[in-house]
Amino acid sequence: MSKKVAFYTLGCKLNFSETSTIARSFEREDFERVDFSERADIYVINTCSVTENADKRFKTIVRQAQKGNPDAFVAAVGCYAQLKPEELATVDGVDLVLGATEKFKITDYLNDLAKNDRGEVHSCEIEEADFYVGSYAIGDRTRAFLKVQDGCDYKCTYCTIPLARGISRSDSLENVLLNAREIASKDIKEIVLTGVNIGDYGKGEFGNKKHKHTFLDLVKALDQIEGIHRLRISSIEPNLLKNETIDFVARSNSFVPHFHIPLQSGSDEILKLMRRRYLSNLYVDRVKRIKEIMPHACIGVDVIVGFPGETDEHFLETYHFLNELDISYLHVFTYSERDNTLAAEMDHVVPKKVRSKRSKMLRGLSAKKRRAFYESQLGGVRTVLFEGENKSGYIHGFTENYVKVKAPWNPELVNTLHQVELTEIDEDGLVRFQFVSESVSV
């Protein structure tokens, strides 16, 4: 009888794509994949180190695995496993901890699946994480996350990702296109491009710093792939989002008018303390450029509140900057101290209560921005890709420009594209619609 394996992923879309690749390596070894809530012989937890919360959740997930099967073998992989391997190894129930380079070879470490008194650690010096492993995730039938790049050469003072993932390196263009065609063959309608710093694509494509291809080359090549209806850029640094890329997306076959651009602060003083590679005026230029040529584009923004040295004046500068900017929603992160970062040593620490209050204010602003963006889309005709889950009797979907819609559950709509007219905003903030034409149904 084949052994069973279950996976739990914390963190970003990149982690989800890597979990899928790791899962496929188990399937090649004749393991049967089951849901994490089911009884399994092995539980693999792909960890995240970006927020304090992700660290705390790890122990809860280990307990959940032990509840499913007290004798199961528990392995921790991913960013937190690279940064704090010894800490994870001491968590009750953990048998194996694998760092950045070892996680893709996990099946090599599973000898007898005997429980260990203490977690066995295999973690490299992060300088050794200099090779690239391509991956993609198919979370549901409608979209796939395709990893094109890993690691980061930036030295933002609050961030542990370079310590957890190593230097910036890219998949070869040939391999990205191969993976994209494979996804297309599975009748998946949308690909979301992921990476740590995808605008840096091309660096390290040949195992060195040589650049043959750029992010724009990647985008142009993917746009030619048959069978993919939508391509979405997940998150891209403002200094690496070039005008040429924005212009190409505006006229492309498959790329959708949706950008997610990290800002982190609207105050130039704070941006300098964070060692970001741009100032607020460049960010304004990018937003204006997008909106000039794609007025209906959706623009999401990452922002951090409570960074050391952020005074009330700095925070209000950020608040007003975002309030006046033509953006669609925010992802708000409350700053949390991370070991081995420069920011953790900085003076003028912002009290946690103040951080929390600022976070709440920006989340309120985000709700207002999203509502205004949705209202601006009413009466327009958009194409919706419907998702596969029945949520309390409703089916949800997203327009190309990331407006979330809902309709009474109809399984025939799953993984199909339809033209709709957006008509009203429901009481839960989602958009209702009426079908315009069945001609684009796929």
GROMACS .gro file of C-alpha atoms in nm:
model
  442
    1MET     CA    1   0.000   0.000   0.000
    2SER     CA    2   0.141   0.340  -0.094
    3LYS     CA    3   0.237   0.583   0.180
    4LYS     CA    4   0.043   0.907   0.217
    5VAL     CA    5   0.185   1.258   0.222
    6ALA     CA    6   0.015   1.589   0.309
    7PHE     CA    7   0.135   1.948   0.260
    8TYR     CA    8   0.072   2.279   0.435
    9THR     CA    9   0.198   2.605   0.281
   10LEU     CA   10   0.252   2.930   0.472
   11GLY     CA   11   0.325   3.259   0.300
   12CYS     CA   12   0.342   3.372  -0.059
   13LYS     CA   13   0.239   3.249  -0.403
   14LEU     CA   14   0.602   3.152  -0.463
   15ASN     CA   15   0.582   2.909  -0.171
   16PHE     CA   16   0.266   2.758  -0.319
   17SER     CA   17   0.441   2.701  -0.653
   18GLU     CA   18   0.734   2.534  -0.475
   19THR     CA   19   0.508   2.313  -0.262
   20SER     CA   20   0.350   2.185  -0.583
   21THR     CA   21   0.691   2.097  -0.727
   22ILE     CA   22   0.790   1.918  -0.405
   23ALA     CA   23   0.456   1.733  -0.410
   24ARG     CA   24   0.521   1.611  -0.765
   25SER     CA   25   0.857   1.466  -0.649
   26PHE     CA   26   0.664   1.259  -0.390
   27GLU     CA   27   0.418   1.143  -0.653
   28ARG     CA   28   0.711   1.018  -0.866
   29GLU     CA   29   0.814   0.808  -0.563
   30ASP     CA   30   0.460   0.656  -0.553
   31PHE     CA   31   0.332   0.851  -0.253
   32GLU     CA   32  -0.038   0.931  -0.245
   33ARG     CA   33  -0.112   1.298  -0.176
   34VAL     CA   34  -0.393   1.364   0.074
   35ASP     CA   35  -0.538   1.675   0.235
   36PHE     CA   36  -0.356   1.808   0.543
   37SER     CA   37  -0.666   1.741   0.754
   38GLU     CA   38  -0.646   1.370   0.672
   39ARG     CA   39  -0.429   1.097   0.822
   40ALA     CA   40  -0.090   1.083   0.647
   41ASP     CA   41   0.245   0.909   0.696
   42ILE     CA   42   0.437   1.231   0.622
   43TYR     CA   43   0.338   1.592   0.679
   44VAL     CA   44   0.546   1.857   0.499
   45ILE     CA   45   0.515   2.218   0.617
   46ASN     CA   46   0.651   2.486   0.382
   47THR     CA   47   0.737   2.776   0.613
   48CYS     CA   48   0.749   3.153   0.577
   49SER     CA   49   0.955   3.412   0.762
   50VAL     CA   50   0.804   3.739   0.643
   51THR     CA   51   0.580   3.804   0.943
   52GLU     CA   52   0.591   3.726   1.312
   53ASN     CA   53   0.257   3.555   1.276
   54ALA     CA   54   0.392   3.294   1.032
   55ASP     CA   55   0.649   3.188   1.293
   56LYS     CA   56   0.381   3.137   1.556
   57ARG     CA   57   0.148   2.949   1.324
   58PHE     CA   58   0.414   2.687   1.257
   59LYS     CA   59   0.374   2.526   1.602
   60THR     CA   60  -0.005   2.517   1.563
   61ILE     CA   61   0.029   2.339   1.227
   62VAL     CA   62   0.271   2.081   1.373
   63ARG     CA   63   0.014   2.009   1.646
   64GLN     CA   64  -0.254   1.971   1.377
   65ALA     CA   65  -0.036   1.714   1.198
   66GLN     CA   66   0.022   1.523   1.522
   67LYS     CA   67  -0.351   1.515   1.582
   68GLY     CA   68  -0.399   1.363   1.235
   69ASN     CA   69  -0.141   1.092   1.307
   70PRO     CA   70   0.074   1.098   1.625
   71ASP     CA   71   0.325   0.862   1.460
   72ALA     CA   72   0.360   1.062   1.138
   73PHE     CA   73   0.694   1.196   1.014
   74VAL     CA   74   0.691   1.580   1.014
   75ALA     CA   75   0.925   1.779   0.788
   76ALA     CA   76   0.973   2.158   0.785
   77VAL     CA   77   1.109   2.326   0.470
   78GLY     CA   78   1.128   2.679   0.329
   79CYS     CA   79   1.233   3.026   0.446
   80TYR     CA   80   1.189   2.993   0.822
   81ALA     CA   81   1.359   2.651   0.804
   82GLN     CA   82   1.660   2.820   0.641
   83LEU     CA   83   1.674   3.112   0.886
   84LYS     CA   84   1.605   2.931   1.215
   85PRO     CA   85   1.669   2.559   1.152
   86GLU     CA   86   1.775   2.480   1.509
   87GLU     CA   87   1.471   2.658   1.650
   88LEU     CA   88   1.234   2.453   1.431
   89ALA     CA   89   1.421   2.132   1.508
   90THR     CA   90   1.340   2.170   1.877
   91VAL     CA   91   0.963   2.202   1.818
   92ASP     CA   92   0.796   1.894   1.960
   93GLY     CA   93   0.703   1.652   1.680
   94VAL     CA   94   0.937   1.789   1.407
   95ASP     CA   95   1.162   1.518   1.258
   96LEU     CA   96   1.337   1.689   0.966
   97VAL     CA   97   1.431   2.049   0.881
   98LEU     CA   98   1.551   2.132   0.529
   99GLY     CA   99   1.693   2.467   0.418
  100ALA     CA  100   1.688   2.657   0.090
  101THR     CA  101   1.883   2.415  -0.130
  102GLU     CA  102   1.772   2.089   0.030
  103LYS     CA  103   1.394   2.130   0.016
  104PHE     CA  104   1.369   2.013  -0.346
  105LYS     CA  105   1.561   1.694  -0.259
  106ILE     CA  106   1.336   1.605   0.035
  107THR     CA  107   1.264   1.251  -0.085
  108ASP     CA  108   1.640   1.176  -0.062
  109TYR     CA  109   1.625   1.237   0.314
  110LEU     CA  110   1.334   1.005   0.387
  111ASN     CA  111   1.509   0.686   0.479
  112ASP     CA  112   1.296   0.489   0.718
  113LEU     CA  113   1.044   0.756   0.828
  114ALA     CA  114   1.127   0.674   1.189
  115LYS     CA  115   1.037   0.947   1.436
  116ASN     CA  116   1.339   1.137   1.570
  117ASP     CA  117   1.388   1.251   1.931
  118ARG     CA  118   1.493   1.584   1.786
  119GLY     CA  119   1.458   1.728   1.436
  120GLU     CA  120   1.740   1.639   1.201
  121VAL     CA  121   1.874   1.953   1.030
  122HIS     CA  122   2.010   1.981   0.676
  123SER     CA  123   2.060   2.346   0.597
  124CYS     CA  124   2.323   2.510   0.381
  125GLU     CA  125   2.506   2.838   0.413
  126ILE     CA  126   2.281   3.070   0.215
  127GLU     CA  127   2.572   3.153  -0.021
  128GLU     CA  128   2.532   2.797  -0.153
  129ALA     CA  129   2.175   2.871  -0.268
  130ASP     CA  130   2.294   2.977  -0.609
  131PHE     CA  131   2.119   2.731  -0.838
  132TYR     CA  132   1.768   2.756  -0.973
  133VAL     CA  133   1.481   2.510  -0.941
  134GLY     CA  134   1.183   2.587  -1.164
  135SER     CA  135   0.835   2.522  -1.030
  136TYR     CA  136   0.469   2.591  -1.078
  137ALA     CA  137   0.155   2.533  -0.875
  138ILE     CA  138  -0.186   2.433  -0.991
  139GLY     CA  139  -0.398   2.521  -0.689
  140ASP     CA  140  -0.728   2.490  -0.868
  141ARG     CA  141  -0.850   2.437  -1.222
  142THR     CA  142  -0.860   2.805  -1.312
  143ARG     CA  143  -0.513   2.948  -1.245
  144ALA     CA  144  -0.153   2.842  -1.195
  145PHE     CA  145   0.137   3.015  -1.018
  146LEU     CA  146   0.450   2.997  -1.234
  147LYS     CA  147   0.784   3.069  -1.066
  148VAL     CA  148   1.027   3.251  -1.295
  149GLN     CA  149   1.285   3.389  -1.050
  150ASP     CA  150   1.419   3.331  -0.697
  151GLY     CA  151   1.631   3.516  -0.441
  152CYS     CA  152   1.708   3.888  -0.413
  153ASP     CA  153   2.016   4.109  -0.432
  154TYR     CA  154   1.844   4.404  -0.265
  155LYS     CA  155   1.937   4.494   0.091
  156CYS     CA  156   1.616   4.642   0.233
  157THR     CA  157   1.682   4.695   0.602
  158TYR     CA  158   1.367   4.516   0.727
  159CYS     CA  159   1.383   4.206   0.506
  160THR     CA  160   1.514   3.855   0.570
  161ILE     CA  161   1.436   3.716   0.224
  162PRO     CA  162   1.796   3.746   0.090
  163LEU     CA  163   1.906   3.552   0.402
  164ALA     CA  164   1.636   3.291   0.347
  165ARG     CA  165   1.651   3.255  -0.032
  166GLY     CA  166   1.995   3.370  -0.144
  167ILE     CA  167   2.105   3.569  -0.446
  168SER     CA  168   1.884   3.672  -0.736
  169ARG     CA  169   1.868   3.402  -1.002
  170SER     CA  170   1.630   3.319  -1.284
  171ASP     CA  171   1.484   3.025  -1.468
  172SER     CA  172   1.596   2.992  -1.828
  173LEU     CA  173   1.351   3.145  -2.073
  174GLU     CA  174   1.330   2.808  -2.247
  175ASN     CA  175   1.222   2.634  -1.924
  176VAL     CA  176   0.967   2.903  -1.832
  177LEU     CA  177   0.805   2.862  -2.174
  178LEU     CA  178   0.811   2.483  -2.138
  179ASN     CA  179   0.633   2.507  -1.800
  180ALA     CA  180   0.382   2.758  -1.943
  181ARG     CA  181   0.296   2.522  -2.231
  182GLU     CA  182   0.256   2.235  -1.984
  183ILE     CA  183   0.013   2.448  -1.782
  184ALA     CA  184  -0.176   2.546  -2.097
  185SER     CA  185  -0.217   2.177  -2.189
  186LYS     CA  186  -0.406   2.123  -1.861
  187ASP     CA  187  -0.686   2.360  -1.965
  188ILE     CA  188  -0.587   2.624  -1.710
  189LYS     CA  189  -0.696   2.969  -1.820
  190GLU     CA  190  -0.467   3.196  -1.617
  191ILE     CA  191  -0.099   3.203  -1.521
  192VAL     CA  192   0.027   3.426  -1.240
  193LEU     CA  193   0.402   3.498  -1.265
  194THR     CA  194   0.577   3.470  -0.929
  195GLY     CA  195   0.925   3.514  -0.785
  196VAL     CA  196   1.098   3.707  -0.508
  197ASN     CA  197   1.195   3.997  -0.733
  198ILE     CA  198   1.052   3.916  -1.076
  199GLY     CA  199   1.148   4.248  -1.235
  200ASP     CA  200   1.509   4.130  -1.194
  201TYR     CA  201   1.434   3.838  -1.428
  202GLY     CA  202   1.729   3.740  -1.648
  203LYS     CA  203   1.996   3.775  -1.381
  204GLY     CA  204   2.150   3.439  -1.305
  205GLU     CA  205   1.972   3.266  -1.592
  206PHE     CA  206   2.297   3.081  -1.672
  207GLY     CA  207   2.421   3.034  -1.314
  208ASN     CA  208   2.616   3.362  -1.324
  209LYS     CA  209   2.533   3.733  -1.328
  210LYS     CA  210   2.513   3.744  -1.706
  211HIS     CA  211   2.188   3.891  -1.841
  212LYS     CA  212   2.077   3.752  -2.172
  213HIS     CA  213   1.705   3.809  -2.131
  214THR     CA  214   1.515   4.081  -1.946
  215PHE     CA  215   1.175   4.084  -1.780
  216LEU     CA  216   1.038   4.250  -2.095
  217ASP     CA  217   1.177   3.964  -2.308
  218LEU     CA  218   1.004   3.717  -2.076
  219VAL     CA  219   0.672   3.900  -2.097
  220LYS     CA  220   0.689   3.919  -2.479
  221ALA     CA  221   0.773   3.549  -2.513
  222LEU     CA  222   0.496   3.436  -2.278
  223ASP     CA  223   0.246   3.650  -2.464
  224GLN     CA  224   0.298   3.429  -2.770
  225ILE     CA  225   0.202   3.102  -2.597
  226GLU     CA  226  -0.108   2.937  -2.738
  227GLY     CA  227  -0.384   2.832  -2.502
  228ILE     CA  228  -0.321   3.072  -2.213
  229HIS     CA  229  -0.603   3.325  -2.194
  230ARG     CA  230  -0.462   3.539  -1.915
  231LEU     CA  231  -0.120   3.624  -1.780
  232ARG     CA  232  -0.091   3.822  -1.457
  233ILE     CA  233   0.220   3.984  -1.307
  234SER     CA  234   0.206   3.915  -0.933
  235SER     CA  235   0.427   4.183  -0.775
  236ILE     CA  236   0.701   4.397  -0.925
  237GLU     CA  237   0.933   4.661  -0.777
  238PRO     CA  238   0.852   5.016  -0.903
  239ASN     CA  239   1.211   5.078  -1.013
  240LEU     CA  240   1.204   4.759  -1.225
  241LEU     CA  241   0.861   4.819  -1.380
  242LYS     CA  242   0.980   4.995  -1.694
  243ASN     CA  243   0.761   5.206  -1.923
  244GLU     CA  244   0.829   4.958  -2.205
  245THR     CA  245   0.672   4.680  -1.997
  246ILE     CA  246   0.369   4.892  -1.909
  247ASP     CA  247   0.325   4.986  -2.278
  248PHE     CA  248   0.355   4.623  -2.386
  249VAL     CA  249   0.101   4.498  -2.131
  250ALA     CA  250  -0.145   4.762  -2.260
  251ARG     CA  251  -0.141   4.614  -2.611
  252SER     CA  252  -0.060   4.248  -2.536
  253ASN     CA  253  -0.270   3.943  -2.624
  254SER     CA  254  -0.284   3.787  -2.280
  255PHE     CA  255  -0.144   4.014  -2.007
  256VAL     CA  256  -0.417   4.167  -1.793
  257PRO     CA  257  -0.436   4.531  -1.671
  258HIS     CA  258  -0.349   4.449  -1.310
  259PHE     CA  259  -0.026   4.551  -1.134
  260HIS     CA  260   0.083   4.494  -0.777
  261ILE     CA  261   0.361   4.739  -0.693
  262PRO     CA  262   0.523   4.750  -0.346
  263LEU     CA  263   0.554   5.103  -0.207
  264GLN     CA  264   0.624   5.036   0.166
  265SER     CA  265   0.612   5.406   0.261
  266GLY     CA  266   0.494   5.734   0.111
  267SER     CA  267   0.764   5.921   0.303
  268ASP     CA  268   1.099   5.964   0.129
  269GLU     CA  269   1.276   5.979   0.466
  270ILE     CA  270   1.140   5.638   0.562
  271LEU     CA  271   1.209   5.494   0.214
  272LYS     CA  272   1.574   5.593   0.262
  273LEU     CA  273   1.586   5.428   0.606
  274MET     CA  274   1.438   5.115   0.447
  275ARG     CA  275   1.702   5.134   0.168
  276ARG     CA  276   1.439   5.109  -0.102
  277ARG     CA  277   1.569   5.181  -0.453
  278TYR     CA  278   1.330   5.463  -0.545
  279LEU     CA  279   1.158   5.765  -0.396
  280SER     CA  280   0.789   5.851  -0.391
  281ASN     CA  281   0.801   6.063  -0.711
  282LEU     CA  282   0.904   5.758  -0.918
  283TYR     CA  283   0.609   5.566  -0.773
  284VAL     CA  284   0.371   5.846  -0.875
  285ASP     CA  285   0.516   5.837  -1.228
  286ARG     CA  286   0.453   5.461  -1.259
  287VAL     CA  287   0.091   5.489  -1.142
  288LYS     CA  288   0.024   5.782  -1.379
  289ARG     CA  289   0.178   5.598  -1.674
  290ILE     CA  290  -0.037   5.289  -1.612
  291LYS     CA  291  -0.357   5.490  -1.571
  292GLU     CA  292  -0.289   5.705  -1.878
  293ILE     CA  293  -0.278   5.408  -2.114
  294MET     CA  294  -0.496   5.164  -1.916
  295PRO     CA  295  -0.758   5.375  -1.733
  296HIS     CA  296  -0.934   5.063  -1.603
  297ALA     CA  297  -0.615   4.903  -1.466
  298CYS     CA  298  -0.620   4.774  -1.110
  299ILE     CA  299  -0.319   4.876  -0.901
  300GLY     CA  300  -0.243   4.709  -0.568
  301VAL     CA  301   0.010   4.845  -0.320
  302ASP     CA  302   0.217   4.691  -0.039
  303VAL     CA  303   0.278   4.925   0.254
  304ILE     CA  304   0.453   4.878   0.591
  305VAL     CA  305   0.342   5.071   0.900
  306GLY     CA  306   0.537   5.124   1.219
  307PHE     CA  307   0.890   5.108   1.076
  308PRO     CA  308   1.151   5.239   1.326
  309GLY     CA  309   1.163   5.617   1.310
  310GLU     CA  310   0.816   5.650   1.153
  311THR     CA  311   0.668   5.950   1.334
  312ASP     CA  312   0.302   6.053   1.321
  313GLU     CA  313   0.405   6.305   1.052
  314HIS     CA  314   0.570   6.033   0.841
  315PHE     CA  315   0.267   5.811   0.874
  316LEU     CA  316   0.026   6.090   0.775
  317GLU     CA  317   0.250   6.166   0.479
  318THR     CA  318   0.205   5.803   0.369
  319TYR     CA  319  -0.170   5.813   0.436
  320HIS     CA  320  -0.226   6.131   0.232
  321PHE     CA  321   0.009   6.010  -0.043
  322LEU     CA  322  -0.198   5.691  -0.085
  323ASN     CA  323  -0.530   5.870  -0.044
  324GLU     CA  324  -0.451   6.101  -0.336
  325LEU     CA  325  -0.305   5.828  -0.558
  326ASP     CA  326  -0.522   5.653  -0.818
  327ILE     CA  327  -0.478   5.303  -0.675
  328SER     CA  328  -0.725   5.021  -0.613
  329TYR     CA  329  -0.635   4.843  -0.287
  330LEU     CA  330  -0.361   4.803  -0.024
  331HIS     CA  331  -0.184   4.511   0.138
  332VAL     CA  332  -0.094   4.650   0.481
  333PHE     CA  333   0.191   4.495   0.680
  334THR     CA  334   0.256   4.587   1.041
  335TYR     CA  335   0.633   4.610   1.087
  336SER     CA  336   0.777   4.331   1.299
  337GLU     CA  337   1.140   4.300   1.405
  338ARG     CA  338   1.334   4.024   1.228
  339ASP     CA  339   1.665   3.887   1.359
  340ASN     CA  340   1.979   3.976   1.163
  341THR     CA  341   1.825   4.279   0.991
  342LEU     CA  342   1.955   4.636   1.023
  343ALA     CA  343   1.608   4.768   1.107
  344ALA     CA  344   1.593   4.549   1.420
  345GLU     CA  345   1.890   4.748   1.558
  346MET     CA  346   1.745   5.092   1.477
  347ASP     CA  347   1.641   5.350   1.736
  348HIS     CA  348   1.303   5.522   1.769
  349VAL     CA  349   1.103   5.199   1.786
  350VAL     CA  350   0.731   5.257   1.728
  351PRO     CA  351   0.514   5.113   2.010
  352LYS     CA  352   0.308   4.811   1.903
  353LYS     CA  353  -0.020   4.983   1.993
  354VAL     CA  354   0.068   5.270   1.759
  355ARG     CA  355   0.164   5.025   1.483
  356SER     CA  356  -0.170   4.851   1.526
  357LYS     CA  357  -0.366   5.179   1.510
  358ARG     CA  358  -0.185   5.286   1.192
  359SER     CA  359  -0.247   4.948   1.035
  360LYS     CA  360  -0.618   4.979   1.109
  361MET     CA  361  -0.629   5.326   0.949
  362LEU     CA  362  -0.466   5.203   0.629
  363ARG     CA  363  -0.688   4.895   0.613
  364GLY     CA  364  -0.984   5.133   0.632
  365LEU     CA  365  -0.833   5.338   0.349
  366SER     CA  366  -0.787   5.019   0.147
  367ALA     CA  367  -1.157   4.930   0.184
  368LYS     CA  368  -1.248   5.282   0.067
  369LYS     CA  369  -1.011   5.259  -0.231
  370ARG     CA  370  -1.141   4.917  -0.336
  371ARG     CA  371  -1.500   5.036  -0.312
  372ALA     CA  372  -1.425   5.345  -0.523
  373PHE     CA  373  -1.244   5.131  -0.781
  374TYR     CA  374  -1.537   4.887  -0.803
  375GLU     CA  375  -1.784   5.177  -0.836
  376SER     CA  376  -1.577   5.319  -1.122
  377GLN     CA  377  -1.619   4.988  -1.305
  378LEU     CA  378  -2.000   4.967  -1.282
  379GLY     CA  379  -2.171   4.979  -1.622
  380GLY     CA  380  -1.856   4.851  -1.792
  381VAL     CA  381  -1.827   4.524  -1.983
  382ARG     CA  382  -1.551   4.291  -1.859
  383THR     CA  383  -1.451   3.928  -1.899
  384VAL     CA  384  -1.484   3.708  -1.589
  385LEU     CA  385  -1.297   3.385  -1.517
  386PHE     CA  386  -1.510   3.181  -1.277
  387GLU     CA  387  -1.350   2.986  -0.992
  388GLY     CA  388  -1.419   2.633  -0.874
  389GLU     CA  389  -1.544   2.670  -0.519
  390ASN     CA  390  -1.902   2.679  -0.396
  391LYS     CA  391  -1.896   2.947  -0.125
  392SER     CA  392  -2.224   2.945   0.068
  393GLY     CA  393  -2.426   2.893  -0.249
  394TYR     CA  394  -2.233   3.141  -0.464
  395ILE     CA  395  -1.969   3.119  -0.734
  396HIS     CA  396  -1.698   3.386  -0.746
  397GLY     CA  397  -1.478   3.505  -1.027
  398PHE     CA  398  -1.240   3.783  -1.124
  399THR     CA  399  -1.247   4.022  -1.416
  400GLU     CA  400  -0.924   4.078  -1.605
  401ASN     CA  401  -0.872   4.393  -1.396
  402TYR     CA  402  -0.926   4.207  -1.068
  403VAL     CA  403  -1.283   4.304  -0.977
  404LYS     CA  404  -1.427   4.020  -0.770
  405VAL     CA  405  -1.777   3.919  -0.879
  406LYS     CA  406  -2.039   3.678  -0.743
  407ALA     CA  407  -2.343   3.491  -0.873
  408PRO     CA  408  -2.561   3.203  -0.751
  409TRP     CA  409  -2.365   2.876  -0.768
  410ASN     CA  410  -2.361   2.715  -1.111
  411PRO     CA  411  -2.107   2.433  -1.162
  412GLU     CA  412  -2.121   2.480  -1.540
  413LEU     CA  413  -1.952   2.819  -1.502
  414VAL     CA  414  -1.640   2.678  -1.332
  415ASN     CA  415  -1.319   2.752  -1.528
  416THR     CA  416  -1.505   2.937  -1.805
  417LEU     CA  417  -1.467   3.292  -1.935
  418HIS     CA  418  -1.775   3.508  -1.995
  419GLN     CA  419  -1.836   3.866  -2.093
  420VAL     CA  420  -2.046   4.044  -1.833
  421GLU     CA  421  -2.176   4.390  -1.757
  422LEU     CA  422  -2.097   4.495  -1.400
  423THR     CA  423  -2.423   4.622  -1.248
  424GLU     CA  424  -2.406   4.677  -0.870
  425ILE     CA  425  -2.206   4.624  -0.553
  426ASP     CA  426  -2.355   4.371  -0.314
  427GLU     CA  427  -2.378   4.419   0.064
  428ASP     CA  428  -2.059   4.210   0.108
  429GLY     CA  429  -1.867   4.444  -0.124
  430LEU     CA  430  -1.854   4.207  -0.423
  431VAL     CA  431  -1.991   4.299  -0.763
  432ARG     CA  432  -2.305   4.160  -0.929
  433PHE     CA  433  -2.337   4.142  -1.306
  434GLN     CA  434  -2.543   4.032  -1.601
  435PHE     CA  435  -2.418   3.820  -1.890
  436VAL     CA  436  -2.364   4.012  -2.213
  437SER     CA  437  -2.265   3.746  -2.460
  438GLU     CA  438  -2.179   3.378  -2.458
  439SER     CA  439  -1.939   3.427  -2.748
  440VAL     CA  440  -1.625   3.420  -2.532
  441SER     CA  441  -1.736   3.123  -2.325
  442VAL     CA  442  -1.453   2.870  -2.315
   0.00000   0.00000   0.00000
